[in-house]
Amino acid sequence: MRKADVLLGLQWGDEGKGKIVDVLTPKYDIIARFQGGPNAGHTLEFNGIKHVLHTIPSGIFHGNTVNVIGNGVVIDPAILKKEIDKLLPMGVDVQQRLLVSKRAHLILPTHTLLDKASEASKGSGKIGSTQKGIGPTYMDKTGRNGLRVGDISTPKFREKYDALVAKHKQLLKFMDFDADAVLGELEGPWFEGIETLRKLTHIDSEQYINQALAQGKTILAEGAQGSMLDIDFGTYPFVTSSNTVCAGACTGLGVAPNRIGNVIGIFKAYCTRVGSGPFPTELLDDAGEQMRQVGREFGSTTGRPRRCGWLDIPALRFAVMVNGVTELMMMKADVLSPFDTIKICTHYKVDGKLTEFLPYDLCDAVIEPVYTELKGWRSDLTGLNDAENMPVALQQYIGFIEKQCGVPVSIVSVGPDRTQTLLRSAVWA
Ligand code: GDP
Ligand code: IMO
Ligand code: MG
């Protein structure tokens, strides 16, 4: 029996997962999302086209690969319909290429309103959520109140929907949020989305995935968000509401832990974060602004400017540990080209004491990053087509990270396009 590979973001999301999944898809029979929902924005670029996916796995542009939305994902039918409607004119046969787990939960319009009301009630302490209803939907899942894709085909679907909405309205009233003023205009597109979803193929994805493995098929599980946004291991409470780490692929697809193969960890050559919460290496100066402009660091889902900072090794090493990362892929190396000197945080000083570990409390403790300085490469990488030709300073930067994390870097990305991808391992050739 084969094992499923897992690809994950190791930082605070937006590492470039969409680009790499698209690049690796020809090597896989199946690409499967296992958690998160339309809070994700996964960008792909090829043939001059830029495309952002929110719910649909990033293998959708390849005709020979099946894409699965697993049970751990939460789906907003209105957003899914919009995504599908954008793909159809591009000749992407979504009906043929996409399978949806019956067990995936539905984001209701009132979940989105609850997300908004919750954020508003937190004032300056807000999470900075994408306001896509993610938290409230996972709350209803664990609270055992949720609606699932499989419910759409049952006679009691509308009844169950109305009962949950009635409950949500009470909560919204308690939160001083006038749901009736906006709910009408949200429900139209939502029920249209339900009709689109109804026409897709609904499967028992755990059976499908395990049978595929038994038949020797290759599977890549595509993570959303990043390890530092994981509900258990991220910078709580400034996290998302799912397990973004590798274990999430087991529960979000029904793949047993001993059926997990390679764990591919994706990181940017620096760090970004969108939304609130601790970010030890954040740069609030010109260097941070330069990263934002050169790297076009604005959210794919919300358009918000992303906070930028130097690479954080204690956080990266922590993510490598909790995920069992077997290989790393470094993204956006080209963005650091303008810098004479590149800093890497190797330790933190927490309340004056030096540590190389990620502390429990990143929110209230006084954390000072301790940096090592490396020489910048100061040359344009975007036209490179062979890892052998990478500047020496870049090779040294990568070597330093490999040593710190104890895992090899197998791919280096030097631009947003599919082709701007340098292979350092024969496995991906
Ligand atoms: P994801 O959520 O992990 O899929 O990442 P996003 O798509 O939200 O954000 C990554 C952004 O960086 C997108 O705009 C990509 O097109 C872009 N990108 C990916 N890899 C590279 C790279 O190597 N260099 C540059 N300059 N941009 C990249
Ligand atoms: P991809 O898959 C970056 C952040 C939000 C917020 C926190 C909680 O594109 O990497 P939520 O809407 O999940 O309740 O928001 O998590 N966040 C992301 N940041 N990339 C993402 O996804 C994100 N999904 C959620 O900004 O801080
Ligand atoms: Mg993104």
Short mmCIF file of C-alpha atoms and ligand atoms in Angstrom, two decimals:
data_model
loop_
_atom_site.label_atom_id
_atom_site.label_comp_id
_atom_site.label_asym_id
_atom_site.label_seq_id
_atom_site.Cartn_x
_atom_site.Cartn_y
_atom_site.Cartn_z
CA MET A 1 0.00 0.00 0.00
CA ARG A 2 1.26 3.45 -0.90
CA LYS A 3 1.57 6.37 1.50
CA ALA A 4 0.13 9.85 1.05
CA ASP A 5 2.52 12.81 0.96
CA VAL A 6 1.55 15.98 2.80
CA LEU A 7 2.45 19.55 1.84
CA LEU A 8 2.14 22.22 4.52
CA GLY A 9 2.89 25.86 5.24
CA LEU A 10 5.33 26.17 8.14
CA GLN A 11 4.82 29.85 8.98
CA TRP A 12 1.71 32.06 9.22
CA GLY A 13 0.22 31.08 5.85
CA ASP A 14 0.74 32.42 2.32
CA GLU A 15 4.07 30.64 1.97
CA GLY A 16 3.33 29.78 -1.67
CA LYS A 17 1.58 26.43 -1.20
CA GLY A 18 -0.69 26.95 -4.22
CA LYS A 19 2.24 27.55 -6.57
CA ILE A 20 4.14 24.49 -5.40
CA VAL A 21 1.13 22.15 -5.41
CA ASP A 22 0.52 23.20 -9.02
CA VAL A 23 4.18 22.51 -9.87
CA LEU A 24 4.15 19.07 -8.20
CA THR A 25 0.70 17.96 -9.44
CA PRO A 26 1.99 16.10 -12.54
CA LYS A 27 3.67 13.71 -10.07
CA TYR A 28 0.38 12.85 -8.32
CA ASP A 29 -2.88 11.09 -9.20
CA ILE A 30 -4.86 12.88 -6.48
CA ILE A 31 -4.56 16.27 -4.74
CA ALA A 32 -6.66 16.57 -1.57
CA ARG A 33 -7.40 19.52 0.70
CA PHE A 34 -7.86 18.38 4.32
CA GLN A 35 -8.68 21.43 6.46
CA GLY A 36 -9.54 25.12 6.44
CA GLY A 37 -11.92 26.71 4.00
CA PRO A 38 -12.20 29.90 1.98
CA ASN A 39 -9.99 31.72 4.49
CA ALA A 40 -7.28 30.26 2.24
CA GLY A 41 -6.11 32.01 -0.90
CA HIS A 42 -3.76 29.86 -2.96
CA THR A 43 -2.23 31.60 -5.96
CA LEU A 44 -1.04 29.91 -9.15
CA GLU A 45 0.62 31.57 -12.12
CA PHE A 46 1.27 30.09 -15.53
CA ASN A 47 1.13 31.26 -19.19
CA GLY A 48 0.66 34.83 -17.96
CA ILE A 49 -2.49 33.89 -16.01
CA LYS A 50 -2.77 34.46 -12.26
CA HIS A 51 -5.42 32.46 -10.46
CA VAL A 52 -6.45 32.41 -6.79
CA LEU A 53 -8.17 29.31 -5.35
CA HIS A 54 -9.98 29.32 -2.00
CA THR A 55 -11.70 25.95 -1.58
CA ILE A 56 -10.70 23.98 -4.65
CA PRO A 57 -7.37 22.11 -4.44
CA SER A 58 -4.47 23.56 -6.43
CA GLY A 59 -4.20 20.53 -8.73
CA ILE A 60 -7.37 21.54 -10.62
CA PHE A 61 -5.55 22.87 -13.70
CA HIS A 62 -4.08 19.47 -14.58
CA GLY A 63 -6.43 17.20 -16.54
CA ASN A 64 -5.00 13.89 -15.35
CA THR A 65 -5.33 14.55 -11.63
CA VAL A 66 -8.38 14.13 -9.41
CA ASN A 67 -8.97 16.84 -6.78
CA VAL A 68 -10.66 16.00 -3.51
CA ILE A 69 -12.17 18.31 -0.89
CA GLY A 70 -11.78 16.23 2.26
CA ASN A 71 -13.99 15.86 5.34
CA GLY A 72 -11.85 18.30 7.36
CA VAL A 73 -12.60 21.22 5.03
CA VAL A 74 -15.40 23.73 5.62
CA ILE A 75 -17.22 24.86 2.47
CA ASP A 76 -19.10 28.08 1.74
CA PRO A 77 -21.27 27.05 -1.24
CA ALA A 78 -21.56 30.65 -2.50
CA ILE A 79 -17.78 31.02 -2.62
CA LEU A 80 -17.33 27.56 -4.15
CA LYS A 81 -19.80 28.46 -6.91
CA LYS A 82 -17.88 31.68 -7.67
CA GLU A 83 -14.65 29.68 -7.88
CA ILE A 84 -16.19 27.15 -10.24
CA ASP A 85 -17.77 29.88 -12.40
CA LYS A 86 -14.31 31.45 -12.85
CA LEU A 87 -12.73 28.15 -13.85
CA LEU A 88 -15.32 27.05 -16.42
CA PRO A 89 -14.46 29.73 -19.06
CA MET A 90 -10.83 28.63 -18.73
CA GLY A 91 -11.86 25.19 -19.94
CA VAL A 92 -11.39 23.52 -16.55
CA ASP A 93 -13.84 20.63 -16.29
CA VAL A 94 -14.54 20.97 -12.58
CA GLN A 95 -17.43 18.50 -12.67
CA GLN A 96 -15.06 15.81 -13.91
CA ARG A 97 -12.01 16.68 -11.80
CA LEU A 98 -13.48 17.55 -8.40
CA LEU A 99 -14.88 15.21 -5.72
CA VAL A 100 -16.33 16.43 -2.43
CA SER A 101 -16.52 14.56 0.88
CA LYS A 102 -20.03 14.03 2.22
CA ARG A 103 -18.58 14.72 5.66
CA ALA A 104 -17.25 18.22 4.90
CA HIS A 105 -19.11 20.87 6.91
CA LEU A 106 -21.05 23.77 5.39
CA ILE A 107 -20.41 27.42 6.23
CA LEU A 108 -23.83 29.05 6.55
CA PRO A 109 -24.40 32.77 5.87
CA THR A 110 -25.06 33.19 9.60
CA HIS A 111 -21.63 31.64 10.40
CA THR A 112 -20.10 34.50 8.44
CA LEU A 113 -22.20 37.01 10.38
CA LEU A 114 -21.22 35.39 13.67
CA ASP A 115 -17.56 35.69 12.65
CA LYS A 116 -18.06 39.41 11.94
CA ALA A 117 -19.98 39.97 15.18
CA SER A 118 -17.34 38.11 17.20
CA GLU A 119 -14.54 40.19 15.71
CA ALA A 120 -16.46 43.43 16.30
CA SER A 121 -17.05 42.49 19.93
CA LYS A 122 -13.34 41.94 20.54
CA GLY A 123 -12.40 45.51 19.56
CA SER A 124 -8.63 45.99 19.58
CA GLY A 125 -8.19 42.36 20.71
CA LYS A 126 -9.67 41.03 17.45
CA ILE A 127 -8.04 38.04 15.76
CA GLY A 128 -8.06 39.74 12.38
CA SER A 129 -10.01 36.81 10.95
CA THR A 130 -10.78 36.66 7.25
CA GLN A 131 -14.47 36.94 8.25
CA LYS A 132 -15.35 33.92 6.13
CA GLY A 133 -17.16 32.18 9.01
CA ILE A 134 -14.40 29.68 9.70
CA GLY A 135 -14.36 29.84 13.53
CA PRO A 136 -18.16 29.61 14.02
CA THR A 137 -18.41 26.71 11.53
CA TYR A 138 -15.76 24.65 13.31
CA MET A 139 -17.45 25.57 16.62
CA ASP A 140 -20.71 24.08 15.31
CA LYS A 141 -18.80 21.04 14.06
CA THR A 142 -17.26 20.30 17.45
CA GLY A 143 -20.48 21.41 19.17
CA ARG A 144 -22.26 18.74 17.08
CA ASN A 145 -24.68 21.18 15.49
CA GLY A 146 -23.20 21.49 11.99
CA LEU A 147 -24.62 20.79 8.55
CA ARG A 148 -22.61 18.59 6.19
CA VAL A 149 -22.44 18.18 2.43
CA GLY A 150 -24.23 14.82 2.78
CA ASP A 151 -27.21 16.59 4.40
CA ILE A 152 -27.97 18.42 1.15
CA SER A 153 -29.39 15.21 -0.34
CA THR A 154 -31.65 14.42 2.61
CA PRO A 155 -35.32 15.48 2.86
CA LYS A 156 -34.72 17.28 6.15
CA PHE A 157 -31.99 19.60 4.80
CA ARG A 158 -34.10 22.77 4.77
CA GLU A 159 -35.52 21.99 8.20
CA LYS A 160 -32.04 21.49 9.64
CA TYR A 161 -30.84 24.69 7.98
CA ASP A 162 -33.73 26.72 9.41
CA ALA A 163 -33.19 25.31 12.90
CA LEU A 164 -29.49 26.19 12.91
CA VAL A 165 -30.14 29.66 11.48
CA ALA A 166 -32.75 30.29 14.19
CA LYS A 167 -30.16 29.41 16.82
CA HIS A 168 -27.57 31.66 15.17
CA LYS A 169 -30.06 34.54 15.07
CA GLN A 170 -30.52 34.30 18.81
CA LEU A 171 -26.77 34.42 19.30
CA LEU A 172 -26.47 37.38 16.93
CA LYS A 173 -29.24 39.21 18.77
CA PHE A 174 -27.38 38.66 22.01
CA MET A 175 -24.29 40.11 20.32
CA ASP A 176 -26.30 43.17 19.20
CA PHE A 177 -25.94 42.28 15.53
CA ASP A 178 -28.90 42.87 13.22
CA ALA A 179 -28.90 39.68 11.13
CA ASP A 180 -32.18 40.32 9.34
CA ALA A 181 -30.82 43.44 7.66
CA VAL A 182 -28.26 41.42 5.65
CA LEU A 183 -29.29 37.78 5.77
CA GLY A 184 -31.76 38.04 2.87
CA GLU A 185 -29.13 39.14 0.37
CA LEU A 186 -26.67 36.46 1.57
CA GLU A 187 -29.10 33.56 1.36
CA GLY A 188 -29.84 33.92 -2.38
CA PRO A 189 -26.26 33.26 -3.54
CA TRP A 190 -25.84 30.65 -0.79
CA PHE A 191 -28.75 28.52 -1.99
CA GLU A 192 -27.57 28.96 -5.61
CA GLY A 193 -24.24 27.61 -4.36
CA ILE A 194 -26.04 24.67 -2.78
CA GLU A 195 -27.50 23.81 -6.21
CA THR A 196 -24.00 23.92 -7.73
CA LEU A 197 -22.65 21.78 -4.90
CA ARG A 198 -25.53 19.33 -5.34
CA LYS A 199 -24.40 18.67 -8.93
CA LEU A 200 -20.84 17.77 -7.91
CA THR A 201 -19.88 14.21 -7.01
CA HIS A 202 -20.18 13.57 -3.27
CA ILE A 203 -18.01 10.75 -1.97
CA ASP A 204 -16.96 8.89 1.14
CA SER A 205 -13.53 10.44 0.77
CA GLU A 206 -11.91 8.24 3.45
CA GLN A 207 -12.90 5.15 1.43
CA TYR A 208 -11.88 6.74 -1.85
CA ILE A 209 -8.46 7.84 -0.56
CA ASN A 210 -7.65 4.53 1.12
CA GLN A 211 -8.74 2.51 -1.91
CA ALA A 212 -6.58 4.73 -4.11
CA LEU A 213 -3.57 4.10 -1.84
CA ALA A 214 -4.27 0.36 -1.94
CA GLN A 215 -4.27 0.55 -5.74
CA GLY A 216 -0.85 2.22 -5.68
CA LYS A 217 -2.08 5.71 -6.61
CA THR A 218 -0.07 8.75 -5.56
CA ILE A 219 -1.71 11.32 -3.29
CA LEU A 220 -0.62 14.76 -2.16
CA ALA A 221 -2.53 16.33 0.74
CA GLU A 222 -2.57 20.14 0.38
CA GLY A 223 -2.48 22.12 3.60
CA ALA A 224 -4.04 25.52 4.07
CA GLN A 225 -2.88 28.31 6.42
CA GLY A 226 0.37 27.54 8.27
CA SER A 227 1.67 25.76 11.35
CA MET A 228 1.89 28.96 13.38
CA LEU A 229 -1.87 29.39 12.82
CA ASP A 230 -2.64 25.84 14.05
CA ILE A 231 -5.40 25.72 16.70
CA ASP A 232 -3.16 23.73 19.08
CA PHE A 233 0.40 24.73 18.20
CA GLY A 234 0.03 28.22 16.74
CA THR A 235 0.21 31.57 18.48
CA TYR A 236 -3.07 31.01 20.33
CA PRO A 237 -5.55 32.75 20.44
CA PHE A 238 -4.35 34.44 17.23
CA VAL A 239 -4.80 31.31 15.15
CA THR A 240 -7.32 29.71 12.82
CA SER A 241 -9.80 27.08 14.00
CA SER A 242 -8.37 23.90 12.44
CA ASN A 243 -5.33 21.67 12.82
CA THR A 244 -3.11 22.93 10.04
CA VAL A 245 -0.27 20.57 11.02
CA CYS A 246 0.39 17.17 9.48
CA ALA A 247 -1.89 15.35 11.92
CA GLY A 248 -4.75 17.35 10.38
CA ALA A 249 -4.25 15.38 7.15
CA CYS A 250 -5.01 12.16 9.08
CA THR A 251 -8.26 13.46 10.59
CA GLY A 252 -9.17 15.61 7.59
CA LEU A 253 -8.90 12.81 5.03
CA GLY A 254 -9.12 9.57 7.00
CA VAL A 255 -5.51 8.62 6.28
CA ALA A 256 -3.98 6.64 9.15
CA PRO A 257 -0.74 8.03 10.66
CA ASN A 258 1.23 5.04 9.36
CA ARG A 259 0.02 5.85 5.84
CA ILE A 260 1.70 9.27 5.78
CA GLY A 261 4.77 9.38 3.53
CA ASN A 262 6.86 12.48 2.80
CA VAL A 263 6.01 15.64 4.69
CA ILE A 264 6.90 18.66 2.58
CA GLY A 265 7.30 21.89 4.55
CA ILE A 266 6.97 25.17 2.62
CA PHE A 267 8.47 28.39 3.95
CA LYS A 268 9.25 31.85 2.64
CA ALA A 269 12.87 33.03 2.72
CA TYR A 270 11.52 35.58 5.24
CA CYS A 271 8.28 35.73 7.27
CA THR A 272 4.89 37.31 6.78
CA ARG A 273 1.72 37.41 8.80
CA VAL A 274 -1.71 38.87 8.02
CA GLY A 275 -4.08 39.64 10.88
CA SER A 276 -3.26 40.23 14.53
CA GLY A 277 -0.99 38.34 16.90
CA PRO A 278 2.64 37.96 17.90
CA PHE A 279 5.36 38.10 15.27
CA PRO A 280 8.79 38.21 16.94
CA THR A 281 10.86 39.17 13.87
CA GLU A 282 8.40 41.71 12.45
CA LEU A 283 10.05 44.71 10.78
CA LEU A 284 8.22 48.00 11.18
CA ASP A 285 10.91 49.90 9.27
CA ASP A 286 11.91 50.48 5.62
CA ALA A 287 13.24 46.91 5.30
CA GLY A 288 9.78 45.53 6.13
CA GLU A 289 8.17 47.92 3.66
CA GLN A 290 10.67 46.88 0.99
CA MET A 291 9.80 43.19 1.51
CA ARG A 292 6.11 44.04 1.24
CA GLN A 293 6.55 45.97 -2.02
CA VAL A 294 9.03 43.62 -3.72
CA GLY A 295 7.16 40.49 -2.56
CA ARG A 296 3.73 42.05 -3.29
CA GLU A 297 2.72 41.03 0.19
CA PHE A 298 -0.99 41.79 0.16
CA GLY A 299 -3.54 39.12 1.18
CA SER A 300 -4.87 36.85 -1.60
CA THR A 301 -8.23 36.57 0.16
CA THR A 302 -8.71 39.94 1.85
CA GLY A 303 -6.20 42.23 0.12
CA ARG A 304 -4.85 43.33 3.50
CA PRO A 305 -1.15 44.33 3.65
CA ARG A 306 0.88 41.48 5.13
CA ARG A 307 3.25 42.21 8.01
CA CYS A 308 6.84 41.30 7.04
CA GLY A 309 10.00 40.30 8.92
CA TRP A 310 13.20 38.24 8.84
CA LEU A 311 13.22 34.45 8.86
CA ASP A 312 12.49 33.03 12.31
CA ILE A 313 14.43 29.79 12.93
CA PRO A 314 12.99 28.95 16.41
CA ALA A 315 9.48 29.07 14.90
CA LEU A 316 10.57 27.17 11.77
CA ARG A 317 12.33 24.47 13.78
CA PHE A 318 9.22 24.10 15.96
CA ALA A 319 7.08 23.64 12.84
CA VAL A 320 9.53 21.09 11.41
CA MET A 321 9.25 19.18 14.70
CA VAL A 322 5.46 19.09 15.11
CA ASN A 323 4.93 18.18 11.45
CA GLY A 324 7.73 15.65 11.08
CA VAL A 325 8.92 17.52 7.99
CA THR A 326 11.08 15.34 5.73
CA GLU A 327 11.95 18.00 3.15
CA LEU A 328 11.76 21.75 2.90
CA MET A 329 10.93 24.04 -0.01
CA MET A 330 11.99 27.68 0.17
CA MET A 331 9.82 30.26 -1.56
CA LYS A 332 10.31 33.87 -2.68
CA ALA A 333 14.12 33.87 -2.54
CA ASP A 334 13.98 36.59 -5.24
CA VAL A 335 12.33 39.00 -2.81
CA LEU A 336 15.51 39.21 -0.70
CA SER A 337 17.70 40.11 -3.72
CA PRO A 338 17.83 43.86 -2.95
CA PHE A 339 19.30 43.38 0.54
CA ASP A 340 23.09 43.78 1.16
CA THR A 341 22.80 41.92 4.44
CA ILE A 342 20.22 39.31 5.38
CA LYS A 343 19.35 38.63 8.98
CA ILE A 344 18.17 35.29 10.37
CA CYS A 345 16.76 34.99 13.88
CA THR A 346 18.42 31.95 15.50
CA HIS A 347 17.37 32.49 19.15
CA TYR A 348 14.97 34.50 21.24
CA LYS A 349 15.77 36.41 24.40
CA VAL A 350 12.69 35.80 26.53
CA ASP A 351 12.51 38.07 29.57
CA GLY A 352 16.31 38.45 29.22
CA LYS A 353 17.08 34.70 28.94
CA LEU A 354 18.44 33.18 25.72
CA THR A 355 16.49 30.27 24.20
CA GLU A 356 16.38 28.46 20.87
CA PHE A 357 12.90 27.07 21.58
CA LEU A 358 9.50 28.57 20.90
CA PRO A 359 8.04 29.63 24.27
CA TYR A 360 4.46 28.88 25.38
CA ASP A 361 3.59 32.53 25.61
CA LEU A 362 4.46 34.64 22.61
CA CYS A 363 1.72 37.18 23.32
CA ASP A 364 2.60 38.76 26.62
CA ALA A 365 6.26 37.81 27.19
CA VAL A 366 8.95 40.27 26.15
CA ILE A 367 10.67 38.56 23.23
CA GLU A 368 13.78 39.92 21.60
CA PRO A 369 14.98 38.12 18.47
CA VAL A 370 18.72 37.40 18.31
CA TYR A 371 20.05 37.58 14.76
CA THR A 372 22.90 36.16 12.70
CA GLU A 373 23.83 38.26 9.68
CA LEU A 374 24.61 36.69 6.33
CA LYS A 375 25.77 38.32 3.11
CA GLY A 376 23.05 39.10 0.57
CA TRP A 377 23.35 37.85 -3.03
CA ARG A 378 22.36 41.12 -4.64
CA SER A 379 21.49 39.63 -8.01
CA ASP A 380 18.31 38.98 -9.96
CA LEU A 381 17.23 35.37 -9.48
CA THR A 382 14.00 35.47 -11.46
CA GLY A 383 15.55 34.26 -14.72
CA LEU A 384 17.54 31.37 -13.20
CA ASN A 385 16.65 27.94 -14.49
CA ASP A 386 19.16 25.74 -12.70
CA ALA A 387 19.86 25.47 -8.97
CA GLU A 388 23.55 24.97 -9.84
CA ASN A 389 23.67 28.61 -10.98
CA MET A 390 22.38 30.06 -7.71
CA PRO A 391 24.73 32.73 -6.30
CA VAL A 392 27.12 31.45 -3.62
CA ALA A 393 25.60 33.74 -0.97
CA LEU A 394 22.15 32.21 -1.61
CA GLN A 395 23.59 28.71 -1.39
CA GLN A 396 25.14 29.68 1.93
CA TYR A 397 21.80 31.05 3.15
CA ILE A 398 20.08 27.77 2.25
CA GLY A 399 22.90 25.71 3.79
CA PHE A 400 22.55 27.68 7.04
CA ILE A 401 18.80 26.98 7.21
CA GLU A 402 19.28 23.27 6.42
CA LYS A 403 21.79 22.99 9.24
CA GLN A 404 19.55 24.82 11.70
CA CYS A 405 16.49 22.69 10.82
CA GLY A 406 18.20 19.37 10.10
CA VAL A 407 16.18 18.89 6.89
CA PRO A 408 17.23 19.40 3.23
CA VAL A 409 15.77 22.11 0.99
CA SER A 410 14.68 20.33 -2.21
CA ILE A 411 13.12 23.21 -4.16
CA VAL A 412 13.87 26.94 -4.26
CA SER A 413 11.28 29.26 -5.79
CA VAL A 414 12.51 32.45 -7.47
CA GLY A 415 9.30 33.95 -8.85
CA PRO A 416 5.52 33.41 -8.88
CA ASP A 417 5.39 31.55 -12.21
CA ARG A 418 5.38 27.76 -12.48
CA THR A 419 8.62 27.91 -14.43
CA GLN A 420 10.49 29.95 -11.80
CA THR A 421 11.24 26.86 -9.73
CA LEU A 422 14.72 25.47 -9.07
CA LEU A 423 15.08 21.79 -8.24
CA ARG A 424 17.80 20.75 -5.79
CA SER A 425 16.72 17.12 -5.63
CA ALA A 426 16.55 14.60 -8.46
CA VAL A 427 13.28 13.27 -6.98
CA TRP A 428 11.29 16.17 -8.46
CA ALA A 429 12.99 16.21 -11.89
P1 GDP B 1 -0.44 30.25 -0.33
O1 GDP B 1 -1.62 30.70 0.43
O2 GDP B 1 0.56 29.54 0.52
O3 GDP B 1 -0.78 29.46 -1.56
O4 GDP B 1 0.29 31.57 -0.84
P2 GDP B 1 -0.43 32.85 -1.49
O5 GDP B 1 -0.83 32.52 -2.87
O6 GDP B 1 -1.46 33.42 -0.58
O7 GDP B 1 0.75 33.90 -1.46
C1 GDP B 1 1.95 33.67 -2.10
C2 GDP B 1 2.18 34.82 -3.10
O8 GDP B 1 3.53 34.79 -3.53
C3 GDP B 1 1.35 34.67 -4.36
O9 GDP B 1 1.04 35.95 -4.85
C4 GDP B 1 2.28 33.95 -5.32
O10 GDP B 1 1.98 34.22 -6.68
C5 GDP B 1 3.60 34.56 -4.94
N1 GDP B 1 4.78 33.68 -5.09
C6 GDP B 1 4.89 32.34 -4.90
N2 GDP B 1 6.18 31.95 -5.03
C7 GDP B 1 6.89 33.06 -5.30
C8 GDP B 1 8.27 33.33 -5.51
O11 GDP B 1 9.14 32.46 -5.45
N3 GDP B 1 8.63 34.63 -5.73
C9 GDP B 1 7.72 35.64 -5.78
N4 GDP B 1 8.16 36.87 -6.00
N5 GDP B 1 6.41 35.42 -5.58
C10 GDP B 1 6.00 34.17 -5.35
P1 IMO B 2 -3.54 30.41 3.20
O1 IMO B 2 -4.05 29.00 3.01
C1 IMO B 2 -2.70 33.72 5.89
C2 IMO B 2 -5.30 34.15 9.37
C3 IMO B 2 -6.19 35.37 9.42
C4 IMO B 2 -6.28 35.56 10.92
C5 IMO B 2 -6.32 34.13 11.46
C6 IMO B 2 -7.73 33.61 11.73
O2 IMO B 2 -3.79 31.29 2.03
O3 IMO B 2 -2.13 30.38 3.64
P2 IMO B 2 -9.73 32.82 10.18
O4 IMO B 2 -10.43 33.50 9.04
O5 IMO B 2 -9.08 31.52 9.79
O6 IMO B 2 -10.59 32.67 11.39
O7 IMO B 2 -8.55 33.84 10.60
O8 IMO B 2 -5.71 33.33 10.47
N1 IMO B 2 -5.44 33.33 8.16
C7 IMO B 2 -4.53 33.31 7.16
N2 IMO B 2 -3.40 34.01 7.00
N3 IMO B 2 -3.05 32.78 4.98
C8 IMO B 2 -4.16 32.04 5.15
O9 IMO B 2 -4.47 30.99 4.36
C9 IMO B 2 -5.00 32.32 6.27
N4 IMO B 2 -6.16 31.82 6.72
C10 IMO B 2 -6.42 32.43 7.89
O10 IMO B 2 -5.60 36.46 8.78
O11 IMO B 2 -5.10 36.15 11.40
MG MG B 3 -2.70 32.45 0.80
#
